[in-house]
mmCIF file of N, CA and C in Angstrom:
data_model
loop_
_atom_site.group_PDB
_atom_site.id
_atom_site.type_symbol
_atom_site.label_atom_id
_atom_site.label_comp_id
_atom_site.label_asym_id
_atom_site.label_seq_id
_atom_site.Cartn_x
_atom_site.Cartn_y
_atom_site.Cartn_z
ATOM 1 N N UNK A 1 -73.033 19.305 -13.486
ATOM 2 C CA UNK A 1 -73.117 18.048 -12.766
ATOM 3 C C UNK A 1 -72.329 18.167 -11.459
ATOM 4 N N UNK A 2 -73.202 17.823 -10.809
ATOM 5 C CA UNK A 2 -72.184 17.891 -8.745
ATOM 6 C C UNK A 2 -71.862 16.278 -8.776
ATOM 7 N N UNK A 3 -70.723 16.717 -7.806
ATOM 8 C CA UNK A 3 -69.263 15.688 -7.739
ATOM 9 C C UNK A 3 -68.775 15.469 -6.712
ATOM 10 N N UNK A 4 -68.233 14.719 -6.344
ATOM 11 C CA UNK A 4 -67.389 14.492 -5.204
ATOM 12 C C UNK A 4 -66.079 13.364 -5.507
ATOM 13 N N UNK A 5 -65.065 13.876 -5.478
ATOM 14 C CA UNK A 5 -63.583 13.569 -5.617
ATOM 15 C C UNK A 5 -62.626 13.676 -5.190
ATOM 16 N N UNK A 6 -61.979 12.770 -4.974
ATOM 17 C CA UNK A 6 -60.497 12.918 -4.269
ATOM 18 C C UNK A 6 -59.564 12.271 -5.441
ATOM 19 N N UNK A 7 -58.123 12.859 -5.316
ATOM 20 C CA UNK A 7 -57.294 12.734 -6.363
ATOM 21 C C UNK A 7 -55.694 12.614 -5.531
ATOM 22 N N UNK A 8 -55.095 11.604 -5.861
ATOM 23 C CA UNK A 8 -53.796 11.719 -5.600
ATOM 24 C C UNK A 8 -52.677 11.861 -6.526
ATOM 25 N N UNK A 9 -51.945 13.127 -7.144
ATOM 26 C CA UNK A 9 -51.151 13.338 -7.968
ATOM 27 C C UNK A 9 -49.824 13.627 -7.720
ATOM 28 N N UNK A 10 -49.029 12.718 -8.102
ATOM 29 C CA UNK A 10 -47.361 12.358 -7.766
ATOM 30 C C UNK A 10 -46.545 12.507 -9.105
ATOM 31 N N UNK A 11 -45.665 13.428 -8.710
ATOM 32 C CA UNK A 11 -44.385 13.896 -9.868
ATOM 33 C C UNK A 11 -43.197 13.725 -9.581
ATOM 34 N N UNK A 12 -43.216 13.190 -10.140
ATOM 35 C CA UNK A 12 -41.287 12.254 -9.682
ATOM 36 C C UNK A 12 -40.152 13.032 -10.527
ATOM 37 N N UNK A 13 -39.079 13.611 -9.528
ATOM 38 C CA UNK A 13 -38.022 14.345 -9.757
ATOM 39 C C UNK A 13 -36.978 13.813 -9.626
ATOM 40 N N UNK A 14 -36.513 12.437 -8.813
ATOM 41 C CA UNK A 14 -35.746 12.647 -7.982
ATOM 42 C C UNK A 14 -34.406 13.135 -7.576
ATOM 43 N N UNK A 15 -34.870 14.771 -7.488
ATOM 44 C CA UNK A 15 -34.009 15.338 -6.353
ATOM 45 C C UNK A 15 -35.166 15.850 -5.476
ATOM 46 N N UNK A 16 -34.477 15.895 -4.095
ATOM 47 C CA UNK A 16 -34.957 16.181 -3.263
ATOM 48 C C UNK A 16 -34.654 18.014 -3.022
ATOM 49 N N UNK A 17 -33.870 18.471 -3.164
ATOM 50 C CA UNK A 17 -33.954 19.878 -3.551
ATOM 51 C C UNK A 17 -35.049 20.134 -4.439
ATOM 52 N N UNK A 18 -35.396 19.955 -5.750
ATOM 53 C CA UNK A 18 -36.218 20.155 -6.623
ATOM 54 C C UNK A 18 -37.526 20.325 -6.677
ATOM 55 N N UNK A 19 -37.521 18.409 -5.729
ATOM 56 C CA UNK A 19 -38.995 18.890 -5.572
ATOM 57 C C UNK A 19 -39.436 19.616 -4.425
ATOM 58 N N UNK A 20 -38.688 19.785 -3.361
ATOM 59 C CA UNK A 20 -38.983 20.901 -2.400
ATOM 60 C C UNK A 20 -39.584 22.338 -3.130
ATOM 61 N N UNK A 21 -38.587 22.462 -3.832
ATOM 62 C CA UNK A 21 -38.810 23.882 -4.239
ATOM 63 C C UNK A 21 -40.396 23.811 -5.126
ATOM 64 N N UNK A 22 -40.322 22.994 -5.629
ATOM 65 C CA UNK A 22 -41.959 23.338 -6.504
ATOM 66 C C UNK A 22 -43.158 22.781 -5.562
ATOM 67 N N UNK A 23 -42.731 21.700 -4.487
ATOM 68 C CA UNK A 23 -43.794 22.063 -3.529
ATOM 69 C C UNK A 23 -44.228 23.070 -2.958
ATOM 70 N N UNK A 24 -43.105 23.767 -2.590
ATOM 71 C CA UNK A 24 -42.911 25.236 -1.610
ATOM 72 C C UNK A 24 -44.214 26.520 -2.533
ATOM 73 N N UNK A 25 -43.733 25.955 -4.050
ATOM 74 C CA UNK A 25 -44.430 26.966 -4.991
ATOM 75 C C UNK A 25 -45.563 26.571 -5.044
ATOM 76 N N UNK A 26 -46.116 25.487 -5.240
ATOM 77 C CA UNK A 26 -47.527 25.169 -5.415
ATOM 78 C C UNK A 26 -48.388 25.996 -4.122
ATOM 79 N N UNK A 27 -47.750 25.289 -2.780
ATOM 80 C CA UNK A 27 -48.396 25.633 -1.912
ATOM 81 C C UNK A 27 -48.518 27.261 -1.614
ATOM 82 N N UNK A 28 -47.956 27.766 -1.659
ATOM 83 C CA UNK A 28 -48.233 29.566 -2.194
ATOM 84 C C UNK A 28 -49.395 29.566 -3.228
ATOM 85 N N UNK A 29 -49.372 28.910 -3.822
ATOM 86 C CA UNK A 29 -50.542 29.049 -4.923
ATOM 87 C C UNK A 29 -51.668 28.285 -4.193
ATOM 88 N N UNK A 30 -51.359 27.289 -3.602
ATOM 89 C CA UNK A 30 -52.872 27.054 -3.034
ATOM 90 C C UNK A 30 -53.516 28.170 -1.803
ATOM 91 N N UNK A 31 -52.487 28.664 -1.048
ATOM 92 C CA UNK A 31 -53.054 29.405 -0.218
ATOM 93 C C UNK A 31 -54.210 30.285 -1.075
ATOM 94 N N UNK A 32 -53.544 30.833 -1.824
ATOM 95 C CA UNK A 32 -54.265 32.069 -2.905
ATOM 96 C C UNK A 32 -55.494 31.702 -3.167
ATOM 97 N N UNK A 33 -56.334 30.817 -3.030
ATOM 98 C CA UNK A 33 -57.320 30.172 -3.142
ATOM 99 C C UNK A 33 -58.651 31.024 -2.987
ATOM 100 N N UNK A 34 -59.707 31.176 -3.559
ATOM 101 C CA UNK A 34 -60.803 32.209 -3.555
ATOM 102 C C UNK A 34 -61.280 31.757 -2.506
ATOM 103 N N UNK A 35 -61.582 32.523 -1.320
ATOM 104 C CA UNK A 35 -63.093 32.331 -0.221
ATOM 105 C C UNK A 35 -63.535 31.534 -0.490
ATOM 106 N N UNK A 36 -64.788 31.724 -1.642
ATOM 107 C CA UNK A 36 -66.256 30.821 -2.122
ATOM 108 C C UNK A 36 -65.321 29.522 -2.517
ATOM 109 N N UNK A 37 -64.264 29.120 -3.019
ATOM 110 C CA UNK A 37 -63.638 27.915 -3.383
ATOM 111 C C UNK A 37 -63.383 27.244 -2.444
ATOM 112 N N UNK A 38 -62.476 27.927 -1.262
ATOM 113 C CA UNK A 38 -62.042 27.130 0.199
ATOM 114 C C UNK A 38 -63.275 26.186 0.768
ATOM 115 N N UNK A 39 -64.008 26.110 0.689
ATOM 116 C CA UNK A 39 -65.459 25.646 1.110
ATOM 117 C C UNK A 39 -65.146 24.540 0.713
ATOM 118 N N UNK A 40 -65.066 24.155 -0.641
ATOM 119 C CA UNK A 40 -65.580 22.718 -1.577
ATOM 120 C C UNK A 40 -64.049 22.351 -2.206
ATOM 121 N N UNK A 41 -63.193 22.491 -2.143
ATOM 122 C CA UNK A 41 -61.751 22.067 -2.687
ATOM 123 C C UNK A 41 -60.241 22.507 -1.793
ATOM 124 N N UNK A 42 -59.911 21.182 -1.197
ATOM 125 C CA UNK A 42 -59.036 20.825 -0.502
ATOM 126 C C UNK A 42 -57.743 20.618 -1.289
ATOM 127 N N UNK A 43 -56.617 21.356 -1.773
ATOM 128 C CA UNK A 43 -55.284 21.256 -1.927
ATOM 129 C C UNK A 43 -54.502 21.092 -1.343
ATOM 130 N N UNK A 44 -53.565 20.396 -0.716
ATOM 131 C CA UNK A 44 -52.412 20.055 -0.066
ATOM 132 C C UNK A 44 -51.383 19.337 -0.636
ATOM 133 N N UNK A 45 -50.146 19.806 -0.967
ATOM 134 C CA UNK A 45 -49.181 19.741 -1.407
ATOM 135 C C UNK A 45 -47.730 19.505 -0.986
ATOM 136 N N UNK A 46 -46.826 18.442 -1.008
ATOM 137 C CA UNK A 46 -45.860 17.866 -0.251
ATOM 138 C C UNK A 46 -44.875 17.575 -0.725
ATOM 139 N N UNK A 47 -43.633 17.406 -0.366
ATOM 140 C CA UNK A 47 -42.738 16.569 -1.161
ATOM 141 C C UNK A 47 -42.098 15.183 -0.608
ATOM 142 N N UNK A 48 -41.464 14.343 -0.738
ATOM 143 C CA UNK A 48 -40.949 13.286 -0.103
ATOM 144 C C UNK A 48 -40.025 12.350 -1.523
ATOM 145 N N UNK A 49 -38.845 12.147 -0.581
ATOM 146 C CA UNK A 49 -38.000 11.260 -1.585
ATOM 147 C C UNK A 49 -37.888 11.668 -2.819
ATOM 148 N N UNK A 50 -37.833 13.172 -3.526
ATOM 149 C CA UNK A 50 -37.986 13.521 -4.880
ATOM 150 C C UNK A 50 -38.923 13.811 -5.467
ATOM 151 N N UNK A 51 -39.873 13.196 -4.969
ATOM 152 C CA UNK A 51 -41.443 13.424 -5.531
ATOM 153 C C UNK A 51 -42.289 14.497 -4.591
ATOM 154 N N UNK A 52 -43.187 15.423 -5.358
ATOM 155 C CA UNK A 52 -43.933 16.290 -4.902
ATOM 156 C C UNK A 52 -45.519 15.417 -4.971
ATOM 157 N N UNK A 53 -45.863 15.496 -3.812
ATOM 158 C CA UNK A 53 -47.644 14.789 -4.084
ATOM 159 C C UNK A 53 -48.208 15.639 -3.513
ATOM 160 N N UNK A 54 -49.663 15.969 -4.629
ATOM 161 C CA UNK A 54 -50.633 16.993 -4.237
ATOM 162 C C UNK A 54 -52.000 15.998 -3.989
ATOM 163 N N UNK A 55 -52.567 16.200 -2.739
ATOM 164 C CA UNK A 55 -54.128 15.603 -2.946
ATOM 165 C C UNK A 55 -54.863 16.873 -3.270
ATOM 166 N N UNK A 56 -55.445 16.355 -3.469
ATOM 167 C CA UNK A 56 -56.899 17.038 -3.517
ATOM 168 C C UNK A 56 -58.324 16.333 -3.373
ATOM 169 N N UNK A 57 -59.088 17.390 -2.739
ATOM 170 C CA UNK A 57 -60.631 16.787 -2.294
ATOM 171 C C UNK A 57 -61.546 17.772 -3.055
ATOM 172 N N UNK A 58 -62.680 17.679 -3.424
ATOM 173 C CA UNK A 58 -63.107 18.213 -4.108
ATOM 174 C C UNK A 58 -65.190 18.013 -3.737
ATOM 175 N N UNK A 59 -65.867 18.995 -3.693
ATOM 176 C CA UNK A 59 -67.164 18.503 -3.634
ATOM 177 C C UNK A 59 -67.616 19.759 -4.388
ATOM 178 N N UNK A 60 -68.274 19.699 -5.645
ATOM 179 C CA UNK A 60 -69.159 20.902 -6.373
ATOM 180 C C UNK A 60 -69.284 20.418 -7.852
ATOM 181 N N UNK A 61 -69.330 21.370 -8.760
ATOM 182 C CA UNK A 61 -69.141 21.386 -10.381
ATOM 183 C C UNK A 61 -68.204 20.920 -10.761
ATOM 184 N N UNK A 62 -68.413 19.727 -11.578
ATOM 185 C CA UNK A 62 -67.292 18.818 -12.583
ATOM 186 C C UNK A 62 -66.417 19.934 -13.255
ATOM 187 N N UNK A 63 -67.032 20.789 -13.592
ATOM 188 C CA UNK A 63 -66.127 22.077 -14.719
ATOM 189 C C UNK A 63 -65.017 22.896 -13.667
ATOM 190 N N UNK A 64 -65.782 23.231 -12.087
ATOM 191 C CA UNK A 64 -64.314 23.699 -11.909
ATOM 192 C C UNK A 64 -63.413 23.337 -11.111
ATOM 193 N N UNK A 65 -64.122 21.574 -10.795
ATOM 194 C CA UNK A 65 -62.976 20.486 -10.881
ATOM 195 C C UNK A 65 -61.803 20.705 -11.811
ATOM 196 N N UNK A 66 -62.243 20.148 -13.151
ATOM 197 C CA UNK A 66 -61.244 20.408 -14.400
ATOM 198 C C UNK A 66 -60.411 21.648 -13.901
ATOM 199 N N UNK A 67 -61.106 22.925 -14.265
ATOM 200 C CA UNK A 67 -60.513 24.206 -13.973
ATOM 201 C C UNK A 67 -59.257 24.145 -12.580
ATOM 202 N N UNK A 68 -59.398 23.883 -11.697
ATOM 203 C CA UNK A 68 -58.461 23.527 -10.561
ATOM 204 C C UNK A 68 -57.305 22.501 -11.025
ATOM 205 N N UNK A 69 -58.090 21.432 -11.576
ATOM 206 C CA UNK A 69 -56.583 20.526 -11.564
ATOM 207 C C UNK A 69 -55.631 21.338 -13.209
ATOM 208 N N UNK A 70 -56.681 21.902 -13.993
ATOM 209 C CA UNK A 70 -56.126 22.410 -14.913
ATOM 210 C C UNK A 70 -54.826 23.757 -14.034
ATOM 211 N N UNK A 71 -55.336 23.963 -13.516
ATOM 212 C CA UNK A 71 -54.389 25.200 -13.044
ATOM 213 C C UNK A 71 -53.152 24.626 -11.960
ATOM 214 N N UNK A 72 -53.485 23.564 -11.362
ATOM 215 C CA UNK A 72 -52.756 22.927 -10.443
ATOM 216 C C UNK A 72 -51.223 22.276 -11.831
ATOM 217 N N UNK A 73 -52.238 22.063 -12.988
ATOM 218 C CA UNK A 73 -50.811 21.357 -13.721
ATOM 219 C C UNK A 73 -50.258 22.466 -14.910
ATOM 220 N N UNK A 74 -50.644 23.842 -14.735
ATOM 221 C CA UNK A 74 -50.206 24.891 -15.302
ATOM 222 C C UNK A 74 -48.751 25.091 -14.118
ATOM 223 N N UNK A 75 -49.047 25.452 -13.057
ATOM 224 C CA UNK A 75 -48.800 25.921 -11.922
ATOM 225 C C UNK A 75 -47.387 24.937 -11.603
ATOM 226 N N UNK A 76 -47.490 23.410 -11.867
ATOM 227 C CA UNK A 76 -46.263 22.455 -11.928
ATOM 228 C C UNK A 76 -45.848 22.758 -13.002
ATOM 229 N N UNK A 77 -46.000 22.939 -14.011
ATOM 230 C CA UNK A 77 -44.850 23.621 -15.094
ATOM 231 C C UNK A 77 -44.271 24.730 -15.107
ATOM 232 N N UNK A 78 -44.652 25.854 -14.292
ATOM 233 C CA UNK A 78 -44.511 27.220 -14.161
ATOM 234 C C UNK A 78 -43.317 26.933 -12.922
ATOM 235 N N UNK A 79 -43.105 25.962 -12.132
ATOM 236 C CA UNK A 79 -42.315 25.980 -11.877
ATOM 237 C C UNK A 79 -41.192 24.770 -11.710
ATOM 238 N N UNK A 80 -41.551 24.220 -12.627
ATOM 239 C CA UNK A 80 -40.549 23.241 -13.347
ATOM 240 C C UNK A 80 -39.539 24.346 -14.295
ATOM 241 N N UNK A 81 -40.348 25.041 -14.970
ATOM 242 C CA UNK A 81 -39.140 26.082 -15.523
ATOM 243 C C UNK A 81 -38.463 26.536 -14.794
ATOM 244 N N UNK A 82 -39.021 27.040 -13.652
ATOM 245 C CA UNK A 82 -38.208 28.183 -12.935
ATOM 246 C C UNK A 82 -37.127 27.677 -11.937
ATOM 247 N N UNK A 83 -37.573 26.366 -11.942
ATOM 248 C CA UNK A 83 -36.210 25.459 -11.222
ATOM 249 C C UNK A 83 -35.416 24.676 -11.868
#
């Protein structure tokens, strides 16, 4: 099924060190982004006042919608540990 979505996802830390740092990490991970993906899914990732907010835009397959935000909230725990 083709889609079109936008998503605003906010994680509240508040420290402002903290969430710097796992913004800093996400966005390394979004760069990494496949060619054929850059086309149809927009990641951008921020922090402000403690909180890290990621949008995302999205136009293609519902499945690797899922698959993206699935990895986007692997990717916030991976470095929730590490900070």
């Amino acid at each position: 099924m083709r889609i079109e979505a936008t998503a605003k996802i906010i994680w509240h830390y508040g420290s402002e060190e903290r969430a710097k740092a796992i913004a800093q990490a996400l966005e390394v991970d979004n760069a990494s982004l496949p060619e054929g993906l850059k086309k149809s899914l927009n990641v951008v990732t921020r922090w402000e006042d403690g909180d890290v907010i990621t949008k995302v835009k999205y136009s293609g397959e519902i499945e690797t919608l899922i698959k993206a935000l699935d990895d986007l909230v692997f990717s916030i725990k991976i470095a929730e540990d590490v900070t």
